[in-house]
PDB file of C-alpha atoms and ligand atoms in Angstrom:
ATOM      1  CA  MET F   1       0.000   0.000   0.000  1.00 98.00           C
ATOM      2  CA  GLN F   2       1.330   3.432  -0.880  1.00 98.00           C
ATOM      3  CA  ILE F   3       0.167   6.668   0.702  1.00 98.00           C
ATOM      4  CA  THR F   4       0.718  10.053  -0.961  1.00 98.00           C
ATOM      5  CA  VAL F   5       0.086  13.166   1.106  1.00 99.00           C
ATOM      6  CA  LEU F   6      -1.650  15.514  -1.328  1.00 98.00           C
ATOM      7  CA  GLY F   7      -2.049  18.281   1.220  1.00 98.00           C
ATOM      8  CA  SER F   8      -0.652  18.737   4.749  1.00 99.00           C
ATOM      9  CA  GLY F   9      -2.002  22.184   5.554  1.00 98.00           C
ATOM     10  CA  THR F  10      -4.789  23.579   7.693  1.00 98.00           C
ATOM     11  CA  SER F  11      -7.981  25.149   6.304  1.00 98.00           C
ATOM     12  CA  GLY F  12      -6.262  28.340   5.129  1.00 98.00           C
ATOM     13  CA  GLY F  13      -3.221  26.521   3.741  1.00 98.00           C
ATOM     14  CA  VAL F  14       0.397  27.611   4.181  1.00 98.00           C
ATOM     15  CA  PRO F  15       1.415  30.289   3.342  1.00 98.00           C
ATOM     16  CA  GLU F  16      -1.622  31.969   4.801  1.00 98.00           C
ATOM     17  CA  VAL F  17      -2.997  34.723   2.587  1.00 98.00           C
ATOM     18  CA  ARG F  18      -1.540  38.148   3.530  1.00 98.00           C
ATOM     19  CA  CYS F  19       0.692  36.732   6.302  1.00 98.00           C
ATOM     20  CA  LYS F  20       4.340  37.834   6.427  1.00 98.00           C
ATOM     21  CA  CYS F  21       5.568  35.454   9.145  1.00 98.00           C
ATOM     22  CA  GLU F  22       8.810  33.490   8.807  1.00 98.00           C
ATOM     23  CA  THR F  23       6.963  30.305   7.781  1.00 98.00           C
ATOM     24  CA  CYS F  24       4.746  32.018   5.219  1.00 98.00           C
ATOM     25  CA  LEU F  25       7.778  33.788   3.677  1.00 98.00           C
ATOM     26  CA  SER F  26       9.868  30.571   3.617  1.00 98.00           C
ATOM     27  CA  THR F  27      11.110  29.431   0.201  1.00 98.00           C
ATOM     28  CA  ASP F  28      11.366  25.789   1.327  1.00 98.00           C
ATOM     29  CA  PRO F  29       8.847  23.759  -0.764  1.00 98.00           C
ATOM     30  CA  LYS F  30       8.040  21.799   2.423  1.00 98.00           C
ATOM     31  CA  ASP F  31       6.576  25.000   3.870  1.00 98.00           C
ATOM     32  CA  LYS F  32       3.981  25.168   1.067  1.00 98.00           C
ATOM     33  CA  ARG F  33       1.020  23.237   2.390  1.00 98.00           C
ATOM     34  CA  MET F  34      -2.205  22.697   0.497  1.00 98.00           C
ATOM     35  CA  ARG F  35      -5.430  21.701   2.231  1.00 98.00           C
ATOM     36  CA  ALA F  36      -5.383  18.258   3.913  1.00 98.00           C
ATOM     37  CA  SER F  37      -5.993  15.192   1.758  1.00 98.00           C
ATOM     38  CA  ILE F  38      -4.296  11.862   1.059  1.00 99.00           C
ATOM     39  CA  PHE F  39      -4.271   9.393  -1.826  1.00 98.00           C
ATOM     40  CA  ILE F  40      -3.974   5.657  -1.165  1.00 98.00           C
ATOM     41  CA  GLU F  41      -2.979   2.980  -3.702  1.00 98.00           C
ATOM     42  CA  VAL F  42      -3.927  -0.423  -2.335  1.00 98.00           C
ATOM     43  CA  LYS F  43      -4.682  -3.763  -4.028  1.00 97.00           C
ATOM     44  CA  GLY F  44      -4.932  -2.100  -7.458  1.00 97.00           C
ATOM     45  CA  LYS F  45      -7.487   0.467  -6.235  1.00 98.00           C
ATOM     46  CA  ASN F  46      -7.080   4.198  -5.681  1.00 98.00           C
ATOM     47  CA  ILE F  47      -8.737   5.739  -2.636  1.00 98.00           C
ATOM     48  CA  LEU F  48      -8.857   9.457  -1.891  1.00 98.00           C
ATOM     49  CA  ILE F  49      -9.488  10.657   1.657  1.00 99.00           C
ATOM     50  CA  ASP F  50     -11.114  14.109   1.547  1.00 99.00           C
ATOM     51  CA  CYS F  51     -11.447  16.326  -1.482  1.00 98.00           C
ATOM     52  CA  GLY F  52     -10.675  19.921  -0.549  1.00 98.00           C
ATOM     53  CA  PRO F  53     -10.387  23.165  -2.517  1.00 98.00           C
ATOM     54  CA  ASP F  54      -6.830  22.297  -3.697  1.00 98.00           C
ATOM     55  CA  PHE F  55      -7.952  18.990  -5.242  1.00 98.00           C
ATOM     56  CA  ARG F  56      -7.406  20.110  -8.861  1.00 98.00           C
ATOM     57  CA  SER F  57      -3.808  21.260  -8.239  1.00 98.00           C
ATOM     58  CA  GLN F  58      -3.112  18.122  -6.185  1.00 98.00           C
ATOM     59  CA  VAL F  59      -4.303  15.838  -8.984  1.00 98.00           C
ATOM     60  CA  LEU F  60      -2.194  17.679 -11.572  1.00 98.00           C
ATOM     61  CA  GLN F  61       0.945  17.729  -9.401  1.00 98.00           C
ATOM     62  CA  ASN F  62       0.702  14.039  -8.542  1.00 98.00           C
ATOM     63  CA  ASN F  63      -0.416  12.742 -11.970  1.00 98.00           C
ATOM     64  CA  ILE F  64      -3.526  11.088 -10.561  1.00 98.00           C
ATOM     65  CA  ASP F  65      -5.679   9.707 -13.362  1.00 97.00           C
ATOM     66  CA  LYS F  66      -7.964   7.241 -11.586  1.00 97.00           C
ATOM     67  CA  ILE F  67      -9.968   7.475  -8.374  1.00 98.00           C
ATOM     68  CA  ASP F  68     -12.047   4.437  -7.423  1.00 97.00           C
ATOM     69  CA  TYR F  69     -13.381   5.592  -4.068  1.00 98.00           C
ATOM     70  CA  ILE F  70     -13.510   8.713  -1.925  1.00 98.00           C
ATOM     71  CA  LEU F  71     -13.805   8.629   1.866  1.00 98.00           C
ATOM     72  CA  LEU F  72     -14.845  11.859   3.582  1.00 98.00           C
ATOM     73  CA  THR F  73     -13.947  12.617   7.189  1.00 99.00           C
ATOM     74  CA  HIS F  74     -16.395  15.514   7.643  1.00 98.00           C
ATOM     75  CA  GLU F  75     -18.137  18.295   5.777  1.00 98.00           C
ATOM     76  CA  HIS F  76     -15.870  21.306   6.392  1.00 98.00           C
ATOM     77  CA  PHE F  77     -14.978  23.189   3.212  1.00 98.00           C
ATOM     78  CA  ASP F  78     -11.280  22.341   3.398  1.00 98.00           C
ATOM     79  CA  HIS F  79     -12.240  18.645   3.119  1.00 98.00           C
ATOM     80  CA  THR F  80     -15.080  18.753   0.548  1.00 98.00           C
ATOM     81  CA  PHE F  81     -14.961  21.780  -1.727  1.00 98.00           C
ATOM     82  CA  GLY F  82     -12.980  20.010  -4.448  1.00 98.00           C
ATOM     83  CA  ILE F  83     -15.943  17.743  -5.201  1.00 97.00           C
ATOM     84  CA  GLY F  84     -16.965  20.079  -8.031  1.00 94.00           C
ATOM     85  CA  ASP F  85     -13.667  19.229  -9.766  1.00 96.00           C
ATOM     86  CA  LEU F  86     -14.344  15.463  -9.894  1.00 96.00           C
ATOM     87  CA  ARG F  87     -15.876  15.622 -13.392  1.00 94.00           C
ATOM     88  CA  PRO F  88     -12.832  14.232 -15.287  1.00 95.00           C
ATOM     89  CA  PHE F  89     -12.929  11.067 -13.144  1.00 96.00           C
ATOM     90  CA  GLY F  90     -16.257   9.758 -14.481  1.00 93.00           C
ATOM     91  CA  ASP F  91     -18.499   7.878 -12.043  1.00 94.00           C
ATOM     92  CA  VAL F  92     -17.235   8.628  -8.553  1.00 94.00           C
ATOM     93  CA  HIS F  93     -18.311   6.815  -5.399  1.00 98.00           C
ATOM     94  CA  ILE F  94     -18.179   8.846  -2.208  1.00 98.00           C
ATOM     95  CA  TYR F  95     -18.456   7.270   1.263  1.00 98.00           C
ATOM     96  CA  ALA F  96     -19.472   9.446   4.204  1.00 98.00           C
ATOM     97  CA  GLU F  97     -21.781   9.652   7.209  1.00 98.00           C
ATOM     98  CA  GLU F  98     -25.396  10.783   6.791  1.00 98.00           C
ATOM     99  CA  ASN F  99     -24.810  14.410   7.846  1.00 98.00           C
ATOM    100  CA  VAL F 100     -21.786  14.673   5.526  1.00 98.00           C
ATOM    101  CA  CYS F 101     -23.753  13.199   2.583  1.00 98.00           C
ATOM    102  CA  ALA F 102     -26.512  15.749   3.294  1.00 98.00           C
ATOM    103  CA  SER F 103     -23.957  18.561   3.324  1.00 98.00           C
ATOM    104  CA  VAL F 104     -22.514  17.436  -0.043  1.00 98.00           C
ATOM    105  CA  ARG F 105     -26.061  17.401  -1.508  1.00 97.00           C
ATOM    106  CA  ARG F 106     -26.688  20.930  -0.180  1.00 97.00           C
ATOM    107  CA  THR F 107     -23.358  22.274  -1.441  1.00 97.00           C
ATOM    108  CA  PHE F 108     -23.567  20.684  -4.899  1.00 95.00           C
ATOM    109  CA  PRO F 109     -27.362  20.393  -5.518  1.00 94.00           C
ATOM    110  CA  TYR F 110     -26.959  20.396  -9.324  1.00 92.00           C
ATOM    111  CA  CYS F 111     -25.002  17.113  -9.112  1.00 92.00           C
ATOM    112  CA  PHE F 112     -28.054  15.417  -7.606  1.00 91.00           C
ATOM    113  CA  ALA F 113     -30.879  17.066  -9.587  1.00 89.00           C
ATOM    114  CA  GLU F 114     -33.466  14.777 -11.283  1.00 88.00           C
ATOM    115  CA  VAL F 115     -32.639  16.290 -14.645  1.00 85.00           C
ATOM    116  CA  LYS F 116     -28.914  16.860 -14.866  1.00 82.00           C
ATOM    117  CA  TYR F 117     -27.335  19.144 -17.419  1.00 80.00           C
ATOM    118  CA  PRO F 118     -24.376  17.623 -19.255  1.00 82.00           C
ATOM    119  CA  GLY F 119     -20.859  18.077 -17.924  1.00 84.00           C
ATOM    120  CA  ILE F 120     -21.438  17.809 -14.197  1.00 87.00           C
ATOM    121  CA  PRO F 121     -19.589  15.361 -11.912  1.00 87.00           C
ATOM    122  CA  LYS F 122     -21.312  11.962 -11.687  1.00 90.00           C
ATOM    123  CA  LEU F 123     -21.454  11.327  -7.968  1.00 94.00           C
ATOM    124  CA  THR F 124     -22.914   8.435  -5.998  1.00 97.00           C
ATOM    125  CA  LEU F 125     -23.098   8.953  -2.253  1.00 98.00           C
ATOM    126  CA  HIS F 126     -22.852   5.906   0.013  1.00 98.00           C
ATOM    127  CA  GLN F 127     -23.916   6.431   3.600  1.00 98.00           C
ATOM    128  CA  ILE F 128     -21.630   4.789   6.134  1.00 98.00           C
ATOM    129  CA  SER F 129     -21.597   4.453   9.916  1.00 98.00           C
ATOM    130  CA  GLU F 130     -18.915   3.554  12.437  1.00 97.00           C
ATOM    131  CA  LYS F 131     -19.121  -0.072  11.277  1.00 98.00           C
ATOM    132  CA  PRO F 132     -16.225  -1.446   9.217  1.00 98.00           C
ATOM    133  CA  PHE F 133     -17.061  -2.015   5.551  1.00 98.00           C
ATOM    134  CA  LEU F 134     -15.482  -3.391   2.395  1.00 98.00           C
ATOM    135  CA  LEU F 135     -14.500  -1.601  -0.800  1.00 98.00           C
ATOM    136  CA  ASP F 136     -13.945  -4.642  -3.030  1.00 97.00           C
ATOM    137  CA  ASP F 137     -11.671  -6.714  -0.763  1.00 97.00           C
ATOM    138  CA  ILE F 138     -10.240  -3.724   1.100  1.00 98.00           C
ATOM    139  CA  GLU F 139     -11.473  -3.399   4.684  1.00 98.00           C
ATOM    140  CA  ILE F 140     -12.145   0.161   5.839  1.00 98.00           C
ATOM    141  CA  ILE F 141     -12.370   0.657   9.609  1.00 98.00           C
ATOM    142  CA  PRO F 142     -13.936   3.996  10.567  1.00 98.00           C
ATOM    143  CA  ILE F 143     -12.549   5.598  13.736  1.00 98.00           C
ATOM    144  CA  ARG F 144     -14.893   7.880  15.703  1.00 98.00           C
ATOM    145  CA  TYR F 145     -13.586  11.044  17.384  1.00 98.00           C
ATOM    146  CA  MET F 146     -14.551  14.631  18.100  1.00 98.00           C
ATOM    147  CA  HIS F 147     -13.628  17.753  16.119  1.00 98.00           C
ATOM    148  CA  ALA F 148     -14.682  20.286  18.790  1.00 98.00           C
ATOM    149  CA  ALA F 149     -18.440  19.480  19.169  1.00 98.00           C
ATOM    150  CA  LEU F 150     -18.665  17.656  15.830  1.00 98.00           C
ATOM    151  CA  PRO F 151     -18.364  13.855  15.814  1.00 98.00           C
ATOM    152  CA  ILE F 152     -16.369  12.889  12.712  1.00 98.00           C
ATOM    153  CA  LEU F 153     -14.536   9.878  11.274  1.00 98.00           C
ATOM    154  CA  GLY F 154     -10.958   8.919  10.563  1.00 98.00           C
ATOM    155  CA  TYR F 155     -10.077   5.698   8.769  1.00 99.00           C
ATOM    156  CA  ARG F 156      -7.859   2.669   9.274  1.00 98.00           C
ATOM    157  CA  ILE F 157      -6.877   0.590   6.240  1.00 98.00           C
ATOM    158  CA  GLY F 158      -4.606  -2.341   7.024  1.00 98.00           C
ATOM    159  CA  ASN F 159      -1.720  -1.100   9.146  1.00 98.00           C
ATOM    160  CA  PHE F 160      -2.301   2.529   8.288  1.00 98.00           C
ATOM    161  CA  ALA F 161      -4.596   5.138   9.874  1.00 98.00           C
ATOM    162  CA  TYR F 162      -5.482   8.708   8.944  1.00 99.00           C
ATOM    163  CA  ILE F 163      -6.847  10.831  11.801  1.00 98.00           C
ATOM    164  CA  THR F 164      -7.337  14.476  10.861  1.00 98.00           C
ATOM    165  CA  ASP F 165      -9.280  17.321  12.492  1.00 98.00           C
ATOM    166  CA  ILE F 166      -9.286  15.688  15.925  1.00 98.00           C
ATOM    167  CA  SER F 167      -9.654  17.402  19.289  1.00 98.00           C
ATOM    168  CA  SER F 168     -10.542  14.379  21.466  1.00 98.00           C
ATOM    169  CA  ILE F 169     -11.126  10.626  21.274  1.00 98.00           C
ATOM    170  CA  GLN F 170     -12.614   8.038  23.636  1.00 97.00           C
ATOM    171  CA  ASP F 171     -10.230   5.411  24.997  1.00 95.00           C
ATOM    172  CA  GLU F 172     -12.415   2.594  23.511  1.00 94.00           C
ATOM    173  CA  GLU F 173     -11.560   3.791  20.004  1.00 97.00           C
ATOM    174  CA  LEU F 174      -7.836   3.456  20.674  1.00 97.00           C
ATOM    175  CA  ALA F 175      -8.187  -0.342  20.580  1.00 97.00           C
ATOM    176  CA  LYS F 176      -8.964  -0.064  16.852  1.00 98.00           C
ATOM    177  CA  LEU F 177      -5.624   1.680  16.323  1.00 98.00           C
ATOM    178  CA  GLN F 178      -3.269  -0.881  17.800  1.00 97.00           C
ATOM    179  CA  GLY F 179      -0.515  -2.456  15.697  1.00 96.00           C
ATOM    180  CA  LEU F 180      -0.170   0.382  13.166  1.00 98.00           C
ATOM    181  CA  GLU F 181       2.871   0.709  10.936  1.00 98.00           C
ATOM    182  CA  VAL F 182       2.017   4.280  10.014  1.00 98.00           C
ATOM    183  CA  LEU F 183      -0.221   6.903  11.614  1.00 98.00           C
ATOM    184  CA  ILE F 184      -0.953  10.284  10.073  1.00 98.00           C
ATOM    185  CA  VAL F 185      -2.516  12.583  12.664  1.00 98.00           C
ATOM    186  CA  ASP F 186      -3.637  16.198  13.010  1.00 98.00           C
ATOM    187  CA  ALA F 187      -1.130  18.507  14.777  1.00 98.00           C
ATOM    188  CA  LEU F 188      -2.238  22.049  14.003  1.00 98.00           C
ATOM    189  CA  ARG F 189       0.300  24.078  15.976  1.00 98.00           C
ATOM    190  CA  LYS F 190       2.165  24.151  19.297  1.00 98.00           C
ATOM    191  CA  THR F 191      -0.430  26.119  21.259  1.00 98.00           C
ATOM    192  CA  PRO F 192      -3.786  24.474  22.142  1.00 98.00           C
ATOM    193  CA  HIS F 193      -6.788  24.913  19.832  1.00 97.00           C
ATOM    194  CA  PHE F 194     -10.475  24.128  20.459  1.00 98.00           C
ATOM    195  CA  SER F 195     -10.974  21.861  17.441  1.00 98.00           C
ATOM    196  CA  HIS F 196      -7.542  20.368  16.658  1.00 98.00           C
ATOM    197  CA  PHE F 197      -4.759  18.528  18.467  1.00 98.00           C
ATOM    198  CA  SER F 198      -1.730  20.611  19.279  1.00 98.00           C
ATOM    199  CA  LEU F 199       1.616  18.995  18.462  1.00 98.00           C
ATOM    200  CA  GLU F 200       1.947  17.905  22.093  1.00 98.00           C
ATOM    201  CA  GLN F 201      -1.544  16.331  22.136  1.00 98.00           C
ATOM    202  CA  ALA F 202      -0.819  14.543  18.870  1.00 98.00           C
ATOM    203  CA  GLN F 203       2.414  13.167  20.356  1.00 98.00           C
ATOM    204  CA  GLU F 204       0.551  12.029  23.472  1.00 98.00           C
ATOM    205  CA  PHE F 205      -2.050  10.296  21.274  1.00 98.00           C
ATOM    206  CA  SER F 206       0.691   8.633  19.228  1.00 98.00           C
ATOM    207  CA  SER F 207       2.412   7.388  22.384  1.00 98.00           C
ATOM    208  CA  LYS F 208      -0.837   5.670  23.460  1.00 97.00           C
ATOM    209  CA  ILE F 209      -1.124   3.647  20.251  1.00 96.00           C
ATOM    210  CA  HIS F 210       2.569   3.086  19.425  1.00 97.00           C
ATOM    211  CA  PRO F 211       2.631   3.148  15.620  1.00 98.00           C
ATOM    212  CA  LYS F 212       6.072   2.441  14.126  1.00 98.00           C
ATOM    213  CA  THR F 213       6.053   5.845  12.434  1.00 98.00           C
ATOM    214  CA  THR F 214       3.903   8.927  13.008  1.00 98.00           C
ATOM    215  CA  TYR F 215       3.467  11.827  10.606  1.00 99.00           C
ATOM    216  CA  PHE F 216       1.800  15.084  11.610  1.00 98.00           C
ATOM    217  CA  THR F 217      -0.555  16.888   9.245  1.00 99.00           C
ATOM    218  CA  HIS F 218      -3.210  19.665   8.965  1.00 98.00           C
ATOM    219  CA  ILE F 219      -0.398  22.047   9.867  1.00 98.00           C
ATOM    220  CA  CYS F 220      -0.844  25.777  10.426  1.00 98.00           C
ATOM    221  CA  HIS F 221       1.831  28.416   9.690  1.00 98.00           C
ATOM    222  CA  SER F 222       2.285  29.069  13.411  1.00 98.00           C
ATOM    223  CA  LEU F 223       3.657  25.541  13.990  1.00 98.00           C
ATOM    224  CA  GLY F 224       6.860  26.901  12.449  1.00 98.00           C
ATOM    225  CA  ARG F 225       9.134  26.070   9.534  1.00 98.00           C
ATOM    226  CA  HIS F 226       9.345  22.434   8.459  1.00 98.00           C
ATOM    227  CA  ALA F 227      13.132  22.271   8.791  1.00 98.00           C
ATOM    228  CA  GLU F 228      13.158  23.805  12.278  1.00 98.00           C
ATOM    229  CA  VAL F 229      10.276  21.782  13.777  1.00 98.00           C
ATOM    230  CA  SER F 230      11.601  18.539  12.239  1.00 98.00           C
ATOM    231  CA  LYS F 231      14.823  18.913  14.270  1.00 98.00           C
ATOM    232  CA  GLU F 232      12.790  18.955  17.499  1.00 97.00           C
ATOM    233  CA  LEU F 233      10.891  15.705  16.840  1.00 98.00           C
ATOM    234  CA  PRO F 234      11.925  12.389  18.418  1.00 98.00           C
ATOM    235  CA  PHE F 235      12.775   9.203  16.498  1.00 98.00           C
ATOM    236  CA  GLY F 236       9.778   7.851  14.567  1.00 98.00           C
ATOM    237  CA  GLN F 237       7.937  11.182  14.348  1.00 98.00           C
ATOM    238  CA  HIS F 238       7.945  13.496  11.338  1.00 98.00           C
ATOM    239  CA  LEU F 239       6.029  16.381   9.855  1.00 98.00           C
ATOM    240  CA  ALA F 240       4.170  15.359   6.728  1.00 99.00           C
ATOM    241  CA  TYR F 241       4.669  17.515   3.641  1.00 98.00           C
ATOM    242  CA  ASP F 242       2.880  17.865   0.327  1.00 98.00           C
ATOM    243  CA  GLY F 243       3.877  15.168  -2.159  1.00 98.00           C
ATOM    244  CA  MET F 244       5.343  12.910   0.554  1.00 98.00           C
ATOM    245  CA  LYS F 245       5.015   9.183  -0.255  1.00 98.00           C
ATOM    246  CA  VAL F 246       5.005   6.440   2.360  1.00 98.00           C
ATOM    247  CA  GLU F 247       5.034   2.711   1.715  1.00 98.00           C
ATOM    248  CA  VAL F 248       3.010   0.715   4.256  1.00 98.00           C
ATOM    249  CA  ARG F 249       3.124  -3.062   4.558  1.00 89.00           C
ATOM    250  CA  SER F 250      -0.547  -4.048   4.421  1.00 69.00           C
TER     251      SER F 250
HETATM  252 ZN1   ZN A 301      -9.719  20.680   8.280  1.00 73.88          ZN
HETATM  253 ZN1   ZN A 302       2.234  33.078   8.453  1.00 73.88          ZN
HETATM  254 ZN1   ZN A 303     -12.634  20.533  10.082  1.00 73.88          ZN
END
């Protein structure tokens, strides 16, 4: 299984528009972070997790020409507003919880109209719950957690898990995350935030589930420059960056 990080940035991306901080002015490509999304190649299938406003650029930069399935974590714009750009991919199957499906229908009503005009994305929404399900022979294990007051889902596939936009999680859910090779988890910045893990909270979470390697994502400019923060991280922990590829034994 191969994971490509298409975007490792928070909702405003990095650089943040109009900001002149050290991170936003950095010329290091690893300090350019598009909105959070990953692309998974597993058992001959291509799975996208989240489809944010940078989707078109992400597809072009990573030469993605087939998407079999899309998993959505929640309805926030930075995770769903690329859905309008799915047209070139033909029939697209999107898996999300009921409230997220409803939000996609509200945001893109013309894609679900009885009489559709030509040239719109062909979307099929599949409502999921916390129960594991199969996409062909690939098992998807949803992980429930809170994003401030909003209950949302992360996903485990084989020995890999993607947990973005998390502020808290019940201990019972941690059992589903044991034995991971690779964890990608939200770490917005160093100071606490009401709807995201800080770097310290993400490290605490990682230490409870002991993945072999942890990558931090959904990063805000105030976390600091990639090169500087990377030096501070212990063995087995890294900042994700756009275009990063990770091989996971499934
Ligand atoms: Zn987000
Ligand atoms: Zn900045
Ligand atoms: Zn969010």
